[in-house]
PDB file of C-alpha atoms in Angstrom:
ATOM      1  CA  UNK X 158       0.000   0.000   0.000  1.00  0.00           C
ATOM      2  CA  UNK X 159       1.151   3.355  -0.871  1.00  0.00           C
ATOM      3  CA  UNK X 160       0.493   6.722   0.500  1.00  0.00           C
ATOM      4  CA  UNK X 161       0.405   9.559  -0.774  1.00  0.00           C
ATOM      5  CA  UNK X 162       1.482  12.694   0.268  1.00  0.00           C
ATOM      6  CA  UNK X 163      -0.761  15.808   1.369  1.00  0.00           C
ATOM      7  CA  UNK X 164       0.559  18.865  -0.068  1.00  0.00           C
ATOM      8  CA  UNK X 165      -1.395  22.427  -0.109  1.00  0.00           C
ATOM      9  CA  UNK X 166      -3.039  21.606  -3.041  1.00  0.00           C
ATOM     10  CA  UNK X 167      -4.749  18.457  -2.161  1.00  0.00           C
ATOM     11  CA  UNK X 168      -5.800  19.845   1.100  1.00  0.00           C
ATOM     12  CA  UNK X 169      -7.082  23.382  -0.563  1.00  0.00           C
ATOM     13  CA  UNK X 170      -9.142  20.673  -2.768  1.00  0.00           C
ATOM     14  CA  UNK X 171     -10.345  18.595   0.096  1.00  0.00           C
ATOM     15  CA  UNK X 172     -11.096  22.195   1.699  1.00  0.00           C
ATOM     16  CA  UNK X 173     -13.460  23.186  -1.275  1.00  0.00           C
ATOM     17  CA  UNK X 174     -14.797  19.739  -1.160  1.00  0.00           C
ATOM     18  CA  UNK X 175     -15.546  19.639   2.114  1.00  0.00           C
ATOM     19  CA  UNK X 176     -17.385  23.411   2.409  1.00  0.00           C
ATOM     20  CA  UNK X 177     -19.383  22.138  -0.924  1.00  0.00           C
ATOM     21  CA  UNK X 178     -20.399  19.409   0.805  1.00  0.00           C
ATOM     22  CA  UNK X 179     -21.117  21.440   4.156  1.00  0.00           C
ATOM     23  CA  UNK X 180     -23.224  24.415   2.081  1.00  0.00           C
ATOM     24  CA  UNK X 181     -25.135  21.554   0.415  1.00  0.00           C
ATOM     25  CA  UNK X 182     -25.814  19.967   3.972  1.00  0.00           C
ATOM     26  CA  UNK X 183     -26.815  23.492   4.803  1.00  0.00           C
ATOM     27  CA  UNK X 184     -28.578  23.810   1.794  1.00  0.00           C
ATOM     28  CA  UNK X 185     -30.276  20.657   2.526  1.00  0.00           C
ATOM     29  CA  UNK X 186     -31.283  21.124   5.959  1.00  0.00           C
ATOM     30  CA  UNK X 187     -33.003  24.358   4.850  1.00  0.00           C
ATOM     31  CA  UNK X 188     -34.584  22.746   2.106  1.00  0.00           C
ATOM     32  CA  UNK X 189     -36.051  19.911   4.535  1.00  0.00           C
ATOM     33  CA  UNK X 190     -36.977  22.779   7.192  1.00  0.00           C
ATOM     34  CA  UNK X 191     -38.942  24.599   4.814  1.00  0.00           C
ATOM     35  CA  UNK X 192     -40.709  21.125   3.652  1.00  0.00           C
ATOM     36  CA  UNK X 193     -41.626  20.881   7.161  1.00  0.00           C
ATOM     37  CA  UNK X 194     -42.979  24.121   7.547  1.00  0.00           C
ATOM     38  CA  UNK X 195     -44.850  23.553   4.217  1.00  0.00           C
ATOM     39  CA  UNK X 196     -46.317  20.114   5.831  1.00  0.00           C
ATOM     40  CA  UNK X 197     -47.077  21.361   9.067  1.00  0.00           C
ATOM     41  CA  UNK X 198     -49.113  24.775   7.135  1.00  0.00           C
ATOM     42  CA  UNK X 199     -50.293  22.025   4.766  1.00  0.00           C
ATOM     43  CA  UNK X 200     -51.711  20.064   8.074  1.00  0.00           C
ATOM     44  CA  UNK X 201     -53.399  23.017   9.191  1.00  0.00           C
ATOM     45  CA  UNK X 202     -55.052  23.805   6.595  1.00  0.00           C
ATOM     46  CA  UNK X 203     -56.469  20.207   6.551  1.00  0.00           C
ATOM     47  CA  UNK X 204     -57.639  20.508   9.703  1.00  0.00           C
ATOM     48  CA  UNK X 205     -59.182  23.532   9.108  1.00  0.00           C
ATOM     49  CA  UNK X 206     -60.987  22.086   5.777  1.00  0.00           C
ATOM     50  CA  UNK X 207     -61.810  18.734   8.082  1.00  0.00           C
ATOM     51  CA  UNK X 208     -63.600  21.593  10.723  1.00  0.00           C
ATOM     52  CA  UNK X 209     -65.248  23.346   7.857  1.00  0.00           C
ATOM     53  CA  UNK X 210     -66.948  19.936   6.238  1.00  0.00           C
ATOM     54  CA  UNK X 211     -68.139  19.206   9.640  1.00  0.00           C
ATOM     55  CA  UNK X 212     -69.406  22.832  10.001  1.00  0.00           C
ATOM     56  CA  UNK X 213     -71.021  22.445   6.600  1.00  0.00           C
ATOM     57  CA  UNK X 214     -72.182  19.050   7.349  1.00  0.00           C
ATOM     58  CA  UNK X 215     -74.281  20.101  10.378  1.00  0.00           C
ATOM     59  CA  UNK X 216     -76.142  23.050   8.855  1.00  0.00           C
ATOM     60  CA  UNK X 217     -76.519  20.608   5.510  1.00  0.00           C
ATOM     61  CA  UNK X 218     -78.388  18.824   8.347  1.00  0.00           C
ATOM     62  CA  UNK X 219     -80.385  21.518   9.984  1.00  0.00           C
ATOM     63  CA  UNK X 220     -81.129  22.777   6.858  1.00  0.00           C
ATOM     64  CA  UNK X 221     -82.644  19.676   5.887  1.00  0.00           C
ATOM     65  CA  UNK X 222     -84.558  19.192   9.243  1.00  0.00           C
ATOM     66  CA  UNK X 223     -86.013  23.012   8.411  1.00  0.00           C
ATOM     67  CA  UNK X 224     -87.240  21.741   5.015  1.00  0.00           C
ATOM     68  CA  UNK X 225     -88.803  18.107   6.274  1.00  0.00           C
ATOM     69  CA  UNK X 226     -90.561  20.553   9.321  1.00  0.00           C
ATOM     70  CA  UNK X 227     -91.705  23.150   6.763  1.00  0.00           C
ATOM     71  CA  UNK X 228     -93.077  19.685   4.339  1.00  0.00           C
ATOM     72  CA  UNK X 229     -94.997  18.780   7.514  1.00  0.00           C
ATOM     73  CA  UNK X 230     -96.240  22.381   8.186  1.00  0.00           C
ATOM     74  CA  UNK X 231     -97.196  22.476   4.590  1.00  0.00           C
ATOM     75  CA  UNK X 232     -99.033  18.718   4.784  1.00  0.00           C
ATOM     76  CA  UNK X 233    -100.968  19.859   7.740  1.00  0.00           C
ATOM     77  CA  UNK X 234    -101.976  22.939   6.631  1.00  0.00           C
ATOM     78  CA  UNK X 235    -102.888  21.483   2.806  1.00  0.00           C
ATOM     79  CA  UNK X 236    -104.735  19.027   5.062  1.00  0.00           C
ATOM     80  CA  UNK X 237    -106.502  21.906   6.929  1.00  0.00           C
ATOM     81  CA  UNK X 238    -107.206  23.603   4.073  1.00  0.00           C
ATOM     82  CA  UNK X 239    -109.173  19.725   2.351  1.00  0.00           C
ATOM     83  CA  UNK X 240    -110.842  19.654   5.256  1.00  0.00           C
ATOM     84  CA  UNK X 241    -112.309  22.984   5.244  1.00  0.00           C
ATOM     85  CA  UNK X 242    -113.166  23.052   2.020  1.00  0.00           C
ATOM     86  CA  UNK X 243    -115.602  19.970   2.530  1.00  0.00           C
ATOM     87  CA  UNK X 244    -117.041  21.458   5.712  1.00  0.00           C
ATOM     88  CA  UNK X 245    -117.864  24.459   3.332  1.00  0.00           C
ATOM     89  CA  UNK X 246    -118.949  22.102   0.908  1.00  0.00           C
ATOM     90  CA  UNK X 247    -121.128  20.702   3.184  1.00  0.00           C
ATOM     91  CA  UNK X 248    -122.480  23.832   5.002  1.00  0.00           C
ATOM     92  CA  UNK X 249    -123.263  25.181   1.428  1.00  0.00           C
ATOM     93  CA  UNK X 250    -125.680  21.627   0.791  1.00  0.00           C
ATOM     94  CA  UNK X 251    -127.199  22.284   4.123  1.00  0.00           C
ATOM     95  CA  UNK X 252    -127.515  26.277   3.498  1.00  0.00           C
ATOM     96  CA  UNK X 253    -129.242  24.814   0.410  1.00  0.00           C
ATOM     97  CA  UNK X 254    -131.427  22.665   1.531  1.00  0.00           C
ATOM     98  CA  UNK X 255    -132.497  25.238   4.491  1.00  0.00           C
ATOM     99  CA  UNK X 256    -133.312  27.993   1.523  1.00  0.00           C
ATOM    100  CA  UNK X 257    -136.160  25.279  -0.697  1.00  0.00           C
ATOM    101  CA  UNK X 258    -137.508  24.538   3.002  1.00  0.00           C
ATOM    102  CA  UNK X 259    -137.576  28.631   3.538  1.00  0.00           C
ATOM    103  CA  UNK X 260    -139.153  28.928   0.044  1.00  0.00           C
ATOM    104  CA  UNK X 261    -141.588  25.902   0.518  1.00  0.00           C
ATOM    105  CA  UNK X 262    -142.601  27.739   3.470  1.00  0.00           C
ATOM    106  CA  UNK X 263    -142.634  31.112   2.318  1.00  0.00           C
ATOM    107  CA  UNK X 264    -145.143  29.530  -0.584  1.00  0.00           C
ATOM    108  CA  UNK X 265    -147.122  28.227   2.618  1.00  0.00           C
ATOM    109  CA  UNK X 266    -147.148  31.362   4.231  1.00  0.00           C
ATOM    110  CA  UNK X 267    -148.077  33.228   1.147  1.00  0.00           C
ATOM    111  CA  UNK X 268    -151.058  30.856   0.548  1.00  0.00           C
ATOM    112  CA  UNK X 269    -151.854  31.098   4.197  1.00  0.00           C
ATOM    113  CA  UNK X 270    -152.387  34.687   4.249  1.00  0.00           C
ATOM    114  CA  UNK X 271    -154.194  34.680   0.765  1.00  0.00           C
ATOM    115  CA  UNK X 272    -156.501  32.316   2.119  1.00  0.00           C
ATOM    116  CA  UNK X 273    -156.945  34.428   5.739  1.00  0.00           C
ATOM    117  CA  UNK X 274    -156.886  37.931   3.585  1.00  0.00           C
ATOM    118  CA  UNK X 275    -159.958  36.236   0.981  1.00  0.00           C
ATOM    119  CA  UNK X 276    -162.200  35.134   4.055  1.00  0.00           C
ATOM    120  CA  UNK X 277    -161.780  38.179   5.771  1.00  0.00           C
ATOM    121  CA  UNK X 278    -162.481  40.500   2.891  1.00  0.00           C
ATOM    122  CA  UNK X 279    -165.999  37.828   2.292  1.00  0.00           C
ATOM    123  CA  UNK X 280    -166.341  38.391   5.893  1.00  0.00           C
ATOM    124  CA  UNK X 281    -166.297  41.977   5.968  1.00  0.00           C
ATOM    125  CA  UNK X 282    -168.194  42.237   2.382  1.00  0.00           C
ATOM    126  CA  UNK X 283    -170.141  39.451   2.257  1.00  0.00           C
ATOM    127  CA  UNK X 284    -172.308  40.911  -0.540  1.00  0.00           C
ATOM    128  CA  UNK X 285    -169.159  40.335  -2.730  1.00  0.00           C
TER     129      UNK X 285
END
């Protein structure tokens, strides 16, 4: 085995080679801190986004219990509204009904007092 001698130059070289190899450590090491930084921000805002969709999720939910409460309101009040249209349905056959037995006895009346009004006016004039 040989060895070789170390003059200036080889040790100037092994100088340069050595602070090359220390600024790309450096270099490196920044590099890798600023990938960490940019994972750690990236995190955050994952988290964030994870807090949001839950946030959205829940008032995608209320929202929807608003709308199946407002479909009942509406269904009860449609239902209301069925119903009262055959009670006026009804009243109205009944109103109806109660107006040909006012007119039959209207007609009644009419003939009653006719009859009354004749034989009084025989009574009273019985020449006539």
């Amino acid at each position: 085995m040989t060895t070789d001698r170390w003059n200036d130059e080889k040790l100037d070289r092994l100088t340069e080679i050595l602070e090359e190899t220390a600024q790309i450590a450096n270099s490196n090491t920044r590099n890798i801190e600023s990938l960490g930084k940019k994972i750690e921000e990236t995190a955050q805002i994952a988290n964030s986004n994870a807090r949001n969709i839950e946030s959205l999720g829940q008032k995608i939910e209320q929202a929807t219990d608003f709308a199946n409460s407002n479909a009942r309101v509406i269904q009860a009040m449609a239902n209301a509204i069925a119903e009262a249209a055959q009670e006026r349905r009804e009243i109205m056959t009944v109103i109806a009904q109660q107006q040909s037995e006012v007119r039959g006895l209207q007609t009644e009346n009419n003939r009653m007092w006719e009859y009354l009004t004749g034989r009084r006016n025989e009574d009273e004039n019985p020449e006539a």
